[in-house]
Amino acid sequence: MSAAFKMTPMTAAGFESKPSAEIKRRLSNPNIDPLVQMSPVNAVYGGFAANVDEASKSIEIGIAVHDGDYTIDYAIQKIQYNDTPDKCGALIVEHIVRQLRHISKEHLFKFAGGGVTEALHELAPTLCTRLWLTLDMVPMVFKVRTTARPAKPAAATDAPKPRPIDEQADSAVRKLVMYFGPSHNPRLSIGYRNQVEVDANGITHIIDGVEEYRKTCREGTWNALNKYADDLRDRGVKIGFFSSTPQGGGVALMRHALIRLLRILGVNATWYVPKPSPAVFRHTKNNHNILQGVADPSLRPTKQATDQFTEWITYNAERYWLSEGGPLAEGGIDVAFIDDPQMPGLIPLIKKARPNLPIVYRSHIEIRSDLVHVAGSPQAEVWEYLWDRIKLADLFISHPVAKFVPSDVPIDILGLLPAATDWLDGLSKPMNAWDLNYYMRVFKSSCSDVRMNKLLWPSRGYICQVARFDPAKGIPDVVDSFCKLRRRLDDVLPASKTPQLLICGHGAIDDPDASIIYDQTMALLEKEEYAPYASDIVVMRIPPSDQMLNALLTNAKIVLQLSLREGFEVKVSESLHHGKPTIATRAGGIPLQIIDGKSGYLVDVHDTTAVANHLYNLWTDKALFDRISAQAAINVSDEVGTCGNAAAWLYLASKLSKGEKLKPHGKWINDMMREDAGEPYREGEPRLKRDSINIQG
């Protein structure tokens, strides 16, 4: 500790409550599940506050612990300083982190969130980021009164008395718990005009400042991102994103991460969603499946459903976005980005109200261009309706995948952009064993709740596919591949050394297929060829917890992604980022992400024998496994991270807001952006494959 500071605790550990020695004794029993031994049992919340006492040259720190119903403990400690209080932020952070680790281990707590007072946030501006990245706490910053209310009217000359620090910490944590749901996840916040209030509209501070983002990408990407952010911020440009759902699925994840970063960069970016309609989402999911070619051939859009779809988007546009003061009214946003086939009906409405507003349509799914052009096909019917609206947009952005775009789309307005993920969010950030074990424990409890087979990790390893329960995700092939592997392994390994299979994912509110596919999967396991291994197959729909998916990916041995049809499927890059050997199909944008035989393996759709062979080799050859794992972690491109993705969007916004007419002619937006920014790719910089792509079918 610096000689300029001295810690003066008011009690031995600061906290008064004592942990149960009997519970800890029981949980240390070597005969119980290793995961249960001394891992977090209860989720709690923390409140943190600080007062500066210049007279005694000390900073008083208060920590309150709340169980979701009431404050159950607190600690008060002092830091003496010899210099100035604004220079002891790092010491305050280390002290709070150390105290939280101590009480977590003593009481078997998992801190789900932390309420930080504004005064403390100013003293220790890195505290929130540390709470998120080191302790997996969701930090929120609140305005909390720092002076006590006088018992009677005070004289004008009376100096206000400081409010007790434990009261401030308690106030912060009581404000915090109001933002969390019963599963200890932050509540989703939808505000005025159906704007998605990312991070509770700025109250949540999982990342403060740009330094952590700078570490996630390479220099060229970072320089380009800041070039366009500076331009848009200096000119006061307003950009808006419109998509169908604020939670579940890749688009929502990307938008949360994007808006979070743009807020830090000072770019005026907002995101809007329509009022949900189960009937409309059934229709849009049918359209999705039809366009991908995975729907029943007899399924066609009906006039009633199509009219309802049109009325739904018109209602939302006129009520929330086109009316006076709305984002699409005069004086609103300067560039509009429209996501996916749920929202194209918005485009003609915008063009009618504001003919000169630049509009970019972003297609995230595969469109079977071979079927779209078959006269009278269901695909042709769906595409005709959508294209009649999409064609009014200024740009059409697609995944960089062969035959993903029908030939109706003029090549001069077509640009290519991959999906992205965020390396700092709950899905991909590194987590310590204490927190990983907590989420694995919660997952096991969820399995017990629905009487699902037990995942026996860490006693046994497992192979997993993390994906929505969707007809295009190839779940029957996952089961078939695993059972073929097990038949081979049973001849050479004892049962305790063979893997289990985990199939899991969570749904979105616009995806009504999940229950249907889940039930079909469970029925599949009863078939004669799969029944002998059904007890080692865990099939779970899980709540929307990014950290739980993170834990399941982190602890998996090998990852599968055996999609039949696919958009880009950035889950592949997430698996590689975790250093997991990944076996995936040559579907959609998946082949762009894996270097076959180096960072993973690519197989043809339905080739379950090849999948089983690769699984066998990876499971039985440690040297091969280690080599593939090491290569997976270092061959991930900036293009699939939030910074690279944000740079591409800001490049488009910068150009279009100046009135420039962009003509991509089928080029990669990232390439156009890097060239325009004067930041060419460096030698050896990982990039997605740039093989010659016949993007239009």
XYZ file of C-alpha atoms in Angstrom:
697
model
C 0.000 0.000 0.000
C 1.191 3.501 -0.816
C 2.681 5.395 2.099
C 0.231 8.167 1.278
C -2.719 6.022 2.361
C -3.623 3.914 5.383
C -6.635 1.609 5.826
C -8.435 1.902 9.154
C -11.197 -0.731 9.469
C -13.871 -0.097 12.089
C -14.306 -3.858 12.650
C -12.144 -6.848 11.795
C -13.759 -7.436 8.420
C -16.246 -4.635 8.559
C -19.289 -6.937 8.368
C -21.155 -8.074 11.459
C -23.055 -11.155 10.251
C -21.394 -14.536 10.577
C -21.576 -17.359 8.035
C -22.938 -20.760 8.967
C -20.079 -23.124 9.747
C -22.459 -26.096 9.431
C -23.476 -25.215 5.863
C -19.858 -24.772 4.853
C -18.997 -28.112 6.479
C -21.745 -29.878 4.552
C -20.740 -28.279 1.266
C -17.117 -29.292 1.738
C -18.059 -32.987 1.802
C -15.885 -34.706 -0.835
C -18.698 -37.171 -1.611
C -21.057 -34.547 -3.061
C -21.084 -32.961 -6.511
C -17.724 -31.127 -6.918
C -19.584 -28.145 -8.345
C -21.544 -27.726 -5.110
C -18.447 -27.736 -2.933
C -17.840 -24.187 -1.714
C -19.455 -22.390 -4.669
C -21.913 -19.461 -4.405
C -25.305 -20.378 -3.002
C -27.246 -17.107 -2.744
C -27.445 -14.134 -5.089
C -27.255 -10.769 -3.304
C -26.737 -7.104 -4.164
C -24.259 -4.504 -2.956
C -24.517 -0.795 -2.285
C -21.423 1.413 -2.220
C -20.884 4.985 -1.022
C -18.045 7.274 0.045
C -17.733 10.477 2.069
C -14.649 12.691 2.112
C -13.755 14.198 5.494
C -11.198 16.905 4.724
C -10.757 17.761 8.396
C -9.406 14.296 9.253
C -7.996 13.733 5.737
C -9.929 10.478 5.366
C -12.412 8.837 3.021
C -15.171 6.856 4.667
C -16.421 3.903 2.574
C -19.761 2.220 3.171
C -20.805 -1.177 1.792
C -24.350 -2.522 2.208
C -25.485 -6.065 1.362
C -29.094 -6.645 0.263
C -30.775 -10.016 -0.374
C -33.457 -8.615 -2.685
C -35.914 -8.089 0.156
C -33.970 -6.202 2.787
C -30.492 -5.006 3.722
C -28.826 -7.812 5.669
C -25.373 -6.414 6.496
C -23.067 -3.451 6.063
C -19.490 -2.362 6.653
C -17.909 1.028 7.248
C -14.175 1.586 6.774
C -11.842 4.545 6.417
C -8.924 5.327 4.148
C -6.510 7.958 5.413
C -4.863 10.096 2.733
C -1.920 12.477 2.811
C -2.360 13.949 -0.669
C -5.791 14.725 -2.150
C -8.875 12.448 -2.213
C -9.191 12.581 -6.008
C -5.918 10.644 -6.297
C -6.981 7.586 -4.312
C -9.549 6.152 -6.751
C -7.493 3.030 -7.453
C -7.098 2.338 -3.735
C -10.848 2.686 -3.162
C -11.530 0.250 -6.005
C -9.066 -2.329 -4.699
C -10.490 -2.051 -1.199
C -14.090 -2.598 -2.320
C -13.155 -5.503 -4.596
C -11.158 -7.127 -1.790
C -14.035 -6.731 0.662
C -16.546 -8.212 -1.779
C -14.339 -11.197 -2.456
C -13.961 -11.735 1.275
C -17.670 -11.677 2.103
C -18.492 -13.744 -1.000
C -16.217 -16.565 0.104
C -17.231 -16.324 3.753
C -20.991 -16.352 3.135
C -21.057 -18.187 -0.238
C -22.592 -15.116 -1.867
C -22.801 -14.266 -5.558
C -23.133 -10.498 -5.990
C -25.494 -9.949 -8.920
C -25.401 -6.157 -8.982
C -23.934 -3.098 -7.317
C -25.464 0.302 -6.631
C -22.817 3.048 -6.690
C -23.454 6.605 -5.535
C -22.562 9.443 -7.869
C -20.135 10.814 -5.284
C -18.246 7.507 -5.168
C -18.314 7.200 -8.959
C -16.598 10.566 -9.231
C -13.936 9.542 -6.703
C -13.349 6.096 -8.283
C -14.368 6.282 -11.967
C -13.012 2.795 -12.739
C -15.011 1.074 -9.998
C -18.003 0.128 -12.155
C -15.886 -1.437 -14.880
C -13.961 -3.446 -12.272
C -17.169 -4.670 -10.647
C -18.399 -5.899 -14.042
C -15.217 -7.424 -15.441
C -13.697 -8.766 -12.209
C -16.690 -9.725 -10.057
C -19.453 -10.110 -12.670
C -21.647 -7.539 -10.950
C -23.991 -5.316 -12.939
C -23.096 -1.819 -11.643
C -25.576 1.053 -11.634
C -24.902 4.651 -10.635
C -27.503 6.581 -8.631
C -27.897 10.075 -7.311
C -28.001 9.688 -3.544
C -28.311 12.520 -1.040
C -25.006 13.031 0.818
C -26.210 15.424 3.518
C -28.629 14.633 6.326
C -32.047 16.254 6.437
C -32.204 18.566 9.479
C -34.574 17.519 12.244
C -35.855 21.095 12.390
C -35.521 24.088 10.052
C -31.861 25.007 9.940
C -30.503 28.514 10.179
C -29.052 29.976 7.010
C -25.588 29.892 8.555
C -25.739 26.234 9.624
C -23.512 23.973 7.570
C -25.244 20.815 6.314
C -24.234 17.673 8.178
C -22.948 14.680 6.218
C -25.441 11.852 5.870
C -24.200 8.625 7.518
C -22.301 6.555 4.983
C -24.223 3.357 5.747
C -27.470 5.179 4.913
C -26.029 6.281 1.558
C -24.895 2.750 0.702
C -28.266 1.379 1.769
C -30.078 3.944 -0.374
C -27.975 2.998 -3.394
C -28.651 -0.721 -3.051
C -32.385 -0.193 -2.482
C -32.560 1.821 -5.694
C -30.578 -0.909 -7.455
C -32.837 -3.859 -6.639
C -35.780 -2.108 -8.286
C -34.044 -2.628 -11.638
C -33.657 -6.404 -11.266
C -36.119 -9.197 -11.944
C -36.728 -12.381 -9.932
C -33.968 -14.273 -11.809
C -31.395 -11.627 -10.773
C -31.118 -10.253 -14.314
C -31.543 -6.512 -14.997
C -35.014 -5.683 -16.236
C -35.389 -4.637 -19.848
C -36.290 -0.970 -20.163
C -38.517 0.335 -22.968
C -39.160 4.052 -22.840
C -41.147 6.783 -24.565
C -41.966 6.078 -28.225
C -40.848 2.480 -27.687
C -37.203 3.456 -27.507
C -35.019 0.696 -26.099
C -33.315 2.252 -23.096
C -30.033 0.382 -23.299
C -28.372 -0.072 -19.898
C -31.445 1.409 -18.184
C -30.906 4.569 -20.217
C -27.354 5.040 -18.980
C -27.863 4.130 -15.321
C -26.016 0.841 -15.841
C -22.258 1.326 -16.225
C -20.736 -2.013 -17.180
C -18.011 -0.210 -19.135
C -16.898 3.348 -18.355
C -14.621 5.011 -20.884
C -13.028 3.731 -24.056
C -9.919 1.965 -22.773
C -11.494 -1.461 -22.366
C -12.925 -1.243 -25.883
C -9.550 -0.205 -27.261
C -8.100 -3.495 -25.963
C -10.640 -5.569 -27.921
C -9.570 -4.505 -31.415
C -6.524 -3.667 -33.493
C -5.129 -0.209 -34.167
C -6.565 0.246 -37.665
C -10.084 -0.586 -36.503
C -9.825 1.705 -33.502
C -8.532 4.657 -35.524
C -11.262 4.282 -38.138
C -13.975 4.004 -35.482
C -12.881 7.239 -33.820
C -12.560 9.082 -37.133
C -16.242 8.583 -37.943
C -17.410 8.965 -34.339
C -15.661 12.340 -34.145
C -17.273 13.458 -37.404
C -20.809 12.478 -36.389
C -20.431 13.917 -32.897
C -19.017 17.212 -34.143
C -21.827 17.640 -36.679
C -24.544 16.570 -34.243
C -25.821 13.824 -36.547
C -28.656 11.678 -35.155
C -28.973 8.042 -36.245
C -31.743 5.571 -35.459
C -32.069 1.790 -35.593
C -35.399 -0.032 -35.944
C -35.756 -3.752 -35.258
C -38.476 -6.145 -34.131
C -37.426 -7.152 -30.627
C -35.305 -5.725 -27.788
C -34.215 -9.087 -26.367
C -33.333 -12.574 -27.600
C -31.523 -13.361 -30.830
C -28.423 -11.924 -32.408
C -29.840 -8.627 -33.688
C -30.888 -7.495 -30.202
C -27.502 -8.464 -28.752
C -25.715 -6.470 -31.454
C -27.886 -3.403 -30.960
C -27.441 -3.349 -27.176
C -23.662 -3.527 -27.581
C -23.630 -0.956 -30.394
C -25.720 1.664 -28.586
C -23.648 1.171 -25.419
C -20.394 1.880 -27.279
C -21.819 4.802 -29.262
C -23.043 6.431 -26.052
C -19.491 6.284 -24.668
C -18.157 7.764 -27.923
C -20.683 10.604 -27.734
C -22.579 9.639 -30.904
C -26.316 10.391 -30.864
C -27.749 6.944 -31.645
C -31.156 5.566 -30.634
C -32.920 2.235 -31.101
C -36.642 1.583 -31.425
C -38.853 -1.510 -31.434
C -42.556 -1.929 -32.224
C -45.223 -2.965 -29.756
C -45.104 -6.788 -29.857
C -47.905 -8.810 -31.431
C -47.888 -12.632 -31.066
C -50.091 -13.047 -34.137
C -47.806 -10.893 -36.282
C -44.676 -12.623 -34.970
C -46.152 -15.992 -35.978
C -46.552 -14.609 -39.494
C -43.068 -13.055 -39.617
C -41.511 -16.291 -38.323
C -43.353 -18.188 -41.064
C -41.933 -15.714 -43.587
C -38.466 -16.227 -42.102
C -38.725 -20.016 -42.416
C -40.153 -19.783 -45.939
C -37.330 -17.511 -47.144
C -34.751 -19.908 -45.691
C -36.441 -22.904 -47.294
C -37.019 -24.771 -44.009
C -40.804 -24.367 -43.788
C -43.361 -26.976 -44.812
C -43.750 -26.600 -48.637
C -47.483 -26.131 -48.146
C -47.026 -23.097 -45.897
C -47.880 -19.847 -47.658
C -48.591 -16.311 -46.508
C -52.328 -15.594 -46.351
C -53.882 -12.282 -47.305
C -55.329 -11.926 -43.812
C -51.919 -12.412 -42.164
C -50.198 -10.100 -44.652
C -52.795 -7.360 -44.132
C -52.430 -7.731 -40.369
C -48.656 -7.425 -40.758
C -49.039 -4.205 -42.762
C -51.538 -2.734 -40.293
C -49.252 -3.576 -37.367
C -46.189 -1.737 -38.688
C -48.339 1.198 -39.848
C -49.908 1.499 -36.409
C -46.526 1.482 -34.676
C -45.008 3.978 -37.103
C -47.849 6.465 -36.876
C -48.274 6.198 -33.122
C -44.657 6.175 -31.975
C -42.267 7.396 -34.663
C -43.904 9.552 -37.355
C -45.960 11.818 -35.120
C -44.660 15.267 -34.163
C -41.481 14.986 -32.144
C -40.941 11.372 -33.190
C -37.632 10.055 -34.538
C -38.971 9.783 -38.096
C -40.751 13.149 -38.107
C -39.159 16.365 -39.371
C -36.324 17.330 -37.056
C -35.794 13.728 -35.995
C -33.010 11.348 -36.976
C -30.707 12.022 -39.942
C -30.123 8.395 -41.019
C -32.404 5.357 -40.498
C -31.255 1.730 -40.280
C -33.989 -0.903 -40.706
C -33.393 -4.485 -39.536
C -34.668 -7.713 -41.065
C -37.923 -8.847 -42.721
C -40.149 -7.824 -39.805
C -39.625 -4.099 -40.433
C -39.533 -3.284 -44.215
C -43.104 -1.965 -44.071
C -41.612 1.046 -42.318
C -39.606 2.099 -45.387
C -42.457 3.406 -47.639
C -43.968 5.199 -44.643
C -40.664 6.994 -44.036
C -40.243 7.884 -47.705
C -43.721 9.359 -47.783
C -43.130 11.485 -44.688
C -39.463 12.383 -45.336
C -38.457 11.607 -48.928
C -34.852 12.713 -48.425
C -34.085 10.756 -45.266
C -31.350 8.179 -46.068
C -32.498 4.614 -45.283
C -30.306 1.523 -44.995
C -31.984 -1.898 -44.999
C -30.049 -4.608 -43.149
C -30.832 -8.241 -44.063
C -29.646 -10.664 -41.370
C -31.087 -13.893 -42.775
C -30.534 -16.187 -45.707
C -32.926 -15.550 -48.578
C -33.113 -18.629 -50.803
C -32.550 -16.753 -54.047
C -32.891 -20.010 -56.012
C -36.453 -20.440 -54.707
C -37.404 -16.764 -54.678
C -37.265 -16.682 -58.464
C -39.469 -19.751 -58.946
C -42.790 -18.318 -60.083
C -45.644 -19.236 -57.778
C -43.400 -20.546 -54.986
C -44.039 -19.526 -51.343
C -40.620 -17.846 -51.381
C -41.599 -15.756 -54.408
C -44.800 -14.609 -52.676
C -43.011 -13.554 -49.498
C -40.161 -11.878 -51.345
C -42.512 -9.953 -53.662
C -44.226 -8.399 -50.642
C -40.928 -7.548 -48.931
C -39.054 -6.291 -51.998
C -41.924 -3.983 -52.918
C -41.000 -2.098 -49.729
C -37.253 -2.723 -49.415
C -36.555 -1.376 -52.918
C -37.250 2.139 -51.658
C -34.197 2.020 -49.372
C -30.918 3.679 -50.360
C -28.721 0.688 -49.465
C -29.226 -3.055 -49.027
C -26.722 -4.596 -46.582
C -26.379 -8.386 -46.563
C -24.219 -11.029 -44.934
C -21.239 -11.821 -47.211
C -22.581 -15.217 -48.262
C -23.072 -16.693 -51.736
C -26.595 -16.476 -53.191
C -27.999 -14.669 -50.153
C -29.483 -11.850 -52.193
C -32.094 -12.166 -54.975
C -31.113 -10.706 -58.343
C -33.851 -8.055 -58.019
C -31.517 -6.097 -55.725
C -29.410 -3.710 -57.865
C -25.737 -4.520 -57.355
C -24.814 -0.850 -57.010
C -26.787 -0.489 -53.713
C -25.631 -3.844 -52.310
C -22.989 -3.913 -49.548
C -21.654 -6.783 -47.420
C -21.324 -6.802 -43.639
C -21.009 -9.744 -41.204
C -22.845 -10.082 -37.923
C -20.982 -9.131 -34.749
C -20.672 -9.908 -31.075
C -19.303 -8.025 -28.092
C -16.180 -9.198 -26.266
C -17.066 -7.231 -23.112
C -20.683 -8.261 -22.574
C -21.930 -11.104 -20.431
C -21.764 -13.595 -23.277
C -18.065 -13.320 -24.052
C -16.156 -11.613 -21.219
C -13.753 -13.777 -19.183
C -15.219 -14.877 -15.852
C -13.500 -16.357 -12.812
C -14.241 -19.845 -11.503
C -16.357 -18.548 -8.605
C -18.850 -16.883 -10.939
C -18.731 -19.638 -13.567
C -19.587 -22.186 -10.889
C -22.536 -20.084 -9.762
C -24.097 -20.080 -13.237
C -23.393 -23.781 -13.715
C -25.099 -24.416 -10.396
C -28.126 -22.347 -11.458
C -28.225 -24.255 -14.742
C -28.196 -27.581 -12.916
C -31.045 -26.370 -10.707
C -32.994 -25.391 -13.823
C -32.490 -28.904 -15.175
C -33.849 -30.352 -11.930
C -36.858 -28.023 -12.055
C -38.032 -29.559 -15.348
C -36.737 -33.086 -14.565
C -34.112 -32.927 -17.293
C -31.082 -35.221 -17.307
C -28.243 -34.012 -15.095
C -25.193 -32.372 -16.616
C -22.423 -34.169 -14.729
C -19.710 -31.551 -15.311
C -17.074 -31.257 -13.871
C -16.962 -35.020 -13.294
C -17.540 -35.552 -17.005
C -16.875 -33.296 -19.963
C -19.522 -32.303 -22.469
C -19.997 -31.255 -26.092
C -22.508 -28.509 -26.749
C -24.494 -26.640 -29.346
C -25.774 -23.276 -28.173
C -28.512 -22.044 -30.502
C -32.189 -21.210 -30.624
C -34.613 -24.110 -30.995
C -35.194 -23.427 -34.655
C -35.843 -25.780 -37.605
C -32.747 -24.440 -39.372
C -30.292 -25.193 -36.526
C -29.807 -28.877 -37.405
C -30.583 -30.241 -33.948
C -31.424 -33.771 -35.237
C -27.966 -33.868 -36.846
C -26.388 -32.863 -33.536
C -28.068 -35.799 -31.821
C -27.128 -38.225 -34.609
C -23.476 -37.094 -34.626
C -23.193 -37.474 -30.863
C -24.672 -40.972 -30.835
C -22.296 -42.066 -33.609
C -19.397 -40.730 -31.535
C -20.568 -42.547 -28.412
C -20.852 -45.883 -30.206
C -17.173 -45.588 -31.124
C -16.007 -44.297 -27.739
C -17.855 -47.013 -25.839
C -15.439 -49.517 -27.374
C -12.331 -47.739 -26.107
C -13.257 -45.711 -23.020
C -15.121 -46.352 -19.769
C -18.461 -44.561 -19.491
C -17.042 -42.068 -16.983
C -14.579 -40.830 -19.614
C -17.117 -40.353 -22.394
C -18.811 -36.984 -23.021
C -22.340 -35.829 -22.512
C -24.186 -33.677 -25.041
C -25.757 -30.328 -24.172
C -28.237 -28.666 -26.518
C -29.407 -25.320 -25.163
C -30.525 -21.841 -26.062
C -33.041 -19.174 -25.237
C -35.700 -17.701 -27.476
C -36.882 -14.306 -28.593
C -40.364 -12.846 -28.291
C -40.701 -12.887 -32.101
C -39.803 -16.615 -32.301
C -42.792 -18.883 -31.586
C -41.113 -22.036 -32.953
C -38.967 -22.783 -29.895
C -41.493 -24.957 -28.012
C -42.331 -26.922 -31.153
C -38.695 -27.734 -31.948
C -37.948 -28.519 -28.295
C -40.764 -31.068 -28.190
C -39.611 -32.586 -31.486
C -36.087 -32.962 -30.081
C -37.318 -34.732 -26.967
C -39.416 -37.085 -29.105
C -36.352 -37.794 -31.261
C -34.439 -39.109 -28.241
C -37.003 -41.880 -27.830
C -36.113 -43.437 -31.195
C -34.437 -46.824 -30.999
C -31.060 -45.696 -32.375
C -30.759 -42.813 -29.905
C -32.469 -44.166 -26.777
C -29.321 -45.888 -25.375
C -27.627 -42.477 -25.105
C -30.659 -40.339 -24.262
C -29.741 -40.210 -20.558
C -26.486 -38.445 -21.490
C -28.203 -35.806 -23.624
C -29.306 -32.606 -21.882
C -31.795 -30.449 -23.802
C -32.644 -27.139 -22.150
C -34.395 -23.889 -22.919
C -32.751 -21.415 -20.585
C -33.656 -17.899 -19.415
C -32.117 -14.889 -21.170
C -28.906 -14.884 -19.134
C -25.821 -14.058 -21.181
C -23.525 -15.144 -18.362
C -25.150 -18.561 -18.167
C -24.487 -19.110 -21.877
C -20.958 -17.817 -21.298
C -20.424 -20.369 -18.525
C -21.803 -23.215 -20.612
C -19.522 -22.298 -23.528
C -16.495 -21.735 -21.304
C -16.799 -25.140 -19.650
C -17.641 -27.111 -22.802
C -14.937 -29.269 -24.334
C -16.030 -28.965 -27.984
C -18.695 -26.832 -29.669
C -20.972 -27.798 -32.564
C -22.924 -25.594 -34.957
C -24.630 -27.927 -37.424
C -27.065 -25.494 -39.027
C -28.945 -26.536 -42.157
C -29.492 -22.968 -43.317
C -27.872 -19.979 -41.698
C -27.424 -16.242 -41.826
C -23.978 -15.583 -40.410
C -24.167 -17.280 -36.974
C -21.708 -15.278 -34.937
C -21.954 -17.933 -32.193
C -19.167 -19.617 -34.165
C -16.814 -16.666 -33.598
C -17.870 -16.552 -29.941
C -16.901 -20.217 -29.556
C -13.559 -19.591 -31.248
C -12.974 -16.582 -29.001
C -13.416 -18.917 -26.023
C -10.716 -21.138 -27.526
C -13.128 -23.974 -28.229
C -12.516 -26.367 -31.142
C -15.643 -25.860 -33.220
C -17.161 -28.225 -35.759
C -19.694 -26.545 -38.022
C -21.483 -26.944 -41.320
C -20.769 -25.149 -44.563
C -23.948 -23.107 -44.200
C -24.403 -19.369 -44.549
C -21.549 -17.294 -43.152
C -20.091 -20.065 -40.989
C -17.274 -21.041 -43.439
C -16.011 -17.450 -43.369
C -15.198 -17.753 -39.674
C -13.424 -21.126 -39.394
C -10.074 -22.032 -40.909
C -10.806 -25.675 -41.728
C -8.394 -28.014 -39.963
C -6.702 -25.128 -38.132
C -9.180 -23.330 -35.865
C -11.930 -25.920 -36.249
C -13.569 -28.158 -38.820
C -16.095 -27.575 -41.586
C -18.437 -30.331 -42.762
C -21.192 -30.618 -45.326
C -24.773 -30.246 -44.111
C -26.143 -33.587 -42.828
C -22.694 -35.271 -42.894
C -22.983 -36.573 -39.356
C -20.346 -39.252 -39.960
C -17.710 -36.574 -40.633
C -18.813 -34.726 -37.499
C -18.491 -37.899 -35.418
C -15.007 -38.551 -36.833
C -13.793 -35.065 -35.909
C -15.349 -35.379 -32.457
C -13.627 -38.706 -31.927
C -10.224 -37.343 -32.918
C -10.551 -34.260 -30.717
C -11.804 -36.276 -27.750
C -9.052 -38.895 -27.910
C -6.037 -36.900 -29.165
C -4.987 -34.285 -26.588
C -2.217 -32.832 -28.776
C -4.697 -32.268 -31.611
C -7.220 -30.742 -29.221
C -4.660 -28.355 -27.739
C -3.405 -27.259 -31.162
C -6.901 -26.538 -32.536
C -7.910 -24.772 -29.313
C -4.894 -22.460 -29.395
C -5.497 -21.523 -33.030
C -9.206 -20.904 -32.443
C -8.552 -18.177 -29.878
C -6.190 -16.099 -32.061
C -7.964 -16.218 -35.411
C -10.965 -13.980 -34.742
C -11.378 -10.893 -36.924
C -12.196 -7.376 -35.711
C -15.040 -7.451 -38.228
C -17.105 -9.631 -35.890
C -16.461 -7.498 -32.793
C -18.476 -4.489 -31.678
C -15.734 -1.975 -32.541
C -15.350 -3.178 -36.122
C -19.106 -3.415 -36.578
C -19.661 0.058 -35.119
C -17.004 1.549 -37.401
C -18.871 0.192 -40.431
C -22.219 1.630 -39.314
C -20.680 5.008 -38.485
C -18.938 5.112 -41.873
C -22.326 4.650 -43.589
C -23.970 7.247 -41.338
C -21.167 9.743 -41.910
C -21.358 9.503 -45.682
C -25.139 9.380 -46.015
C -25.728 12.255 -43.588
C -23.562 14.456 -45.814
C -25.775 13.671 -48.794
C -23.232 11.388 -50.454
C -24.634 8.602 -52.618
C -22.794 5.410 -51.747
C -22.506 2.725 -54.416
C -20.953 -0.374 -52.808
C -21.367 -2.600 -55.901
C -21.253 -5.696 -53.719
C -18.131 -4.688 -51.752
C -17.496 -5.367 -48.064
C -18.467 -2.290 -46.029
C -15.467 -2.905 -43.743
C -13.114 -2.696 -46.734
C -14.725 0.540 -47.955
C -14.544 1.962 -44.438
C -10.890 1.099 -43.859
C -9.883 2.507 -47.249
C -11.833 5.736 -46.744
C -10.373 6.160 -43.246
C -6.828 5.698 -44.537
C -6.348 2.642 -42.328
C -5.345 -0.256 -44.610
C -5.253 -3.779 -43.195
C -1.922 -4.660 -41.602
C 0.072 -7.697 -42.651
C -1.163 -10.743 -40.741
C -4.297 -9.000 -39.452
C -7.076 -11.633 -39.229
C -9.926 -11.071 -41.675
C -12.914 -13.088 -42.699
C -12.306 -14.981 -45.925
C -12.534 -12.789 -49.018
C -13.003 -15.608 -51.514
C -14.857 -14.671 -54.673
C -18.527 -14.665 -53.678
C -21.443 -14.817 -56.108
C -23.639 -12.948 -53.677
C -26.715 -12.899 -55.907
C -28.596 -15.969 -57.060
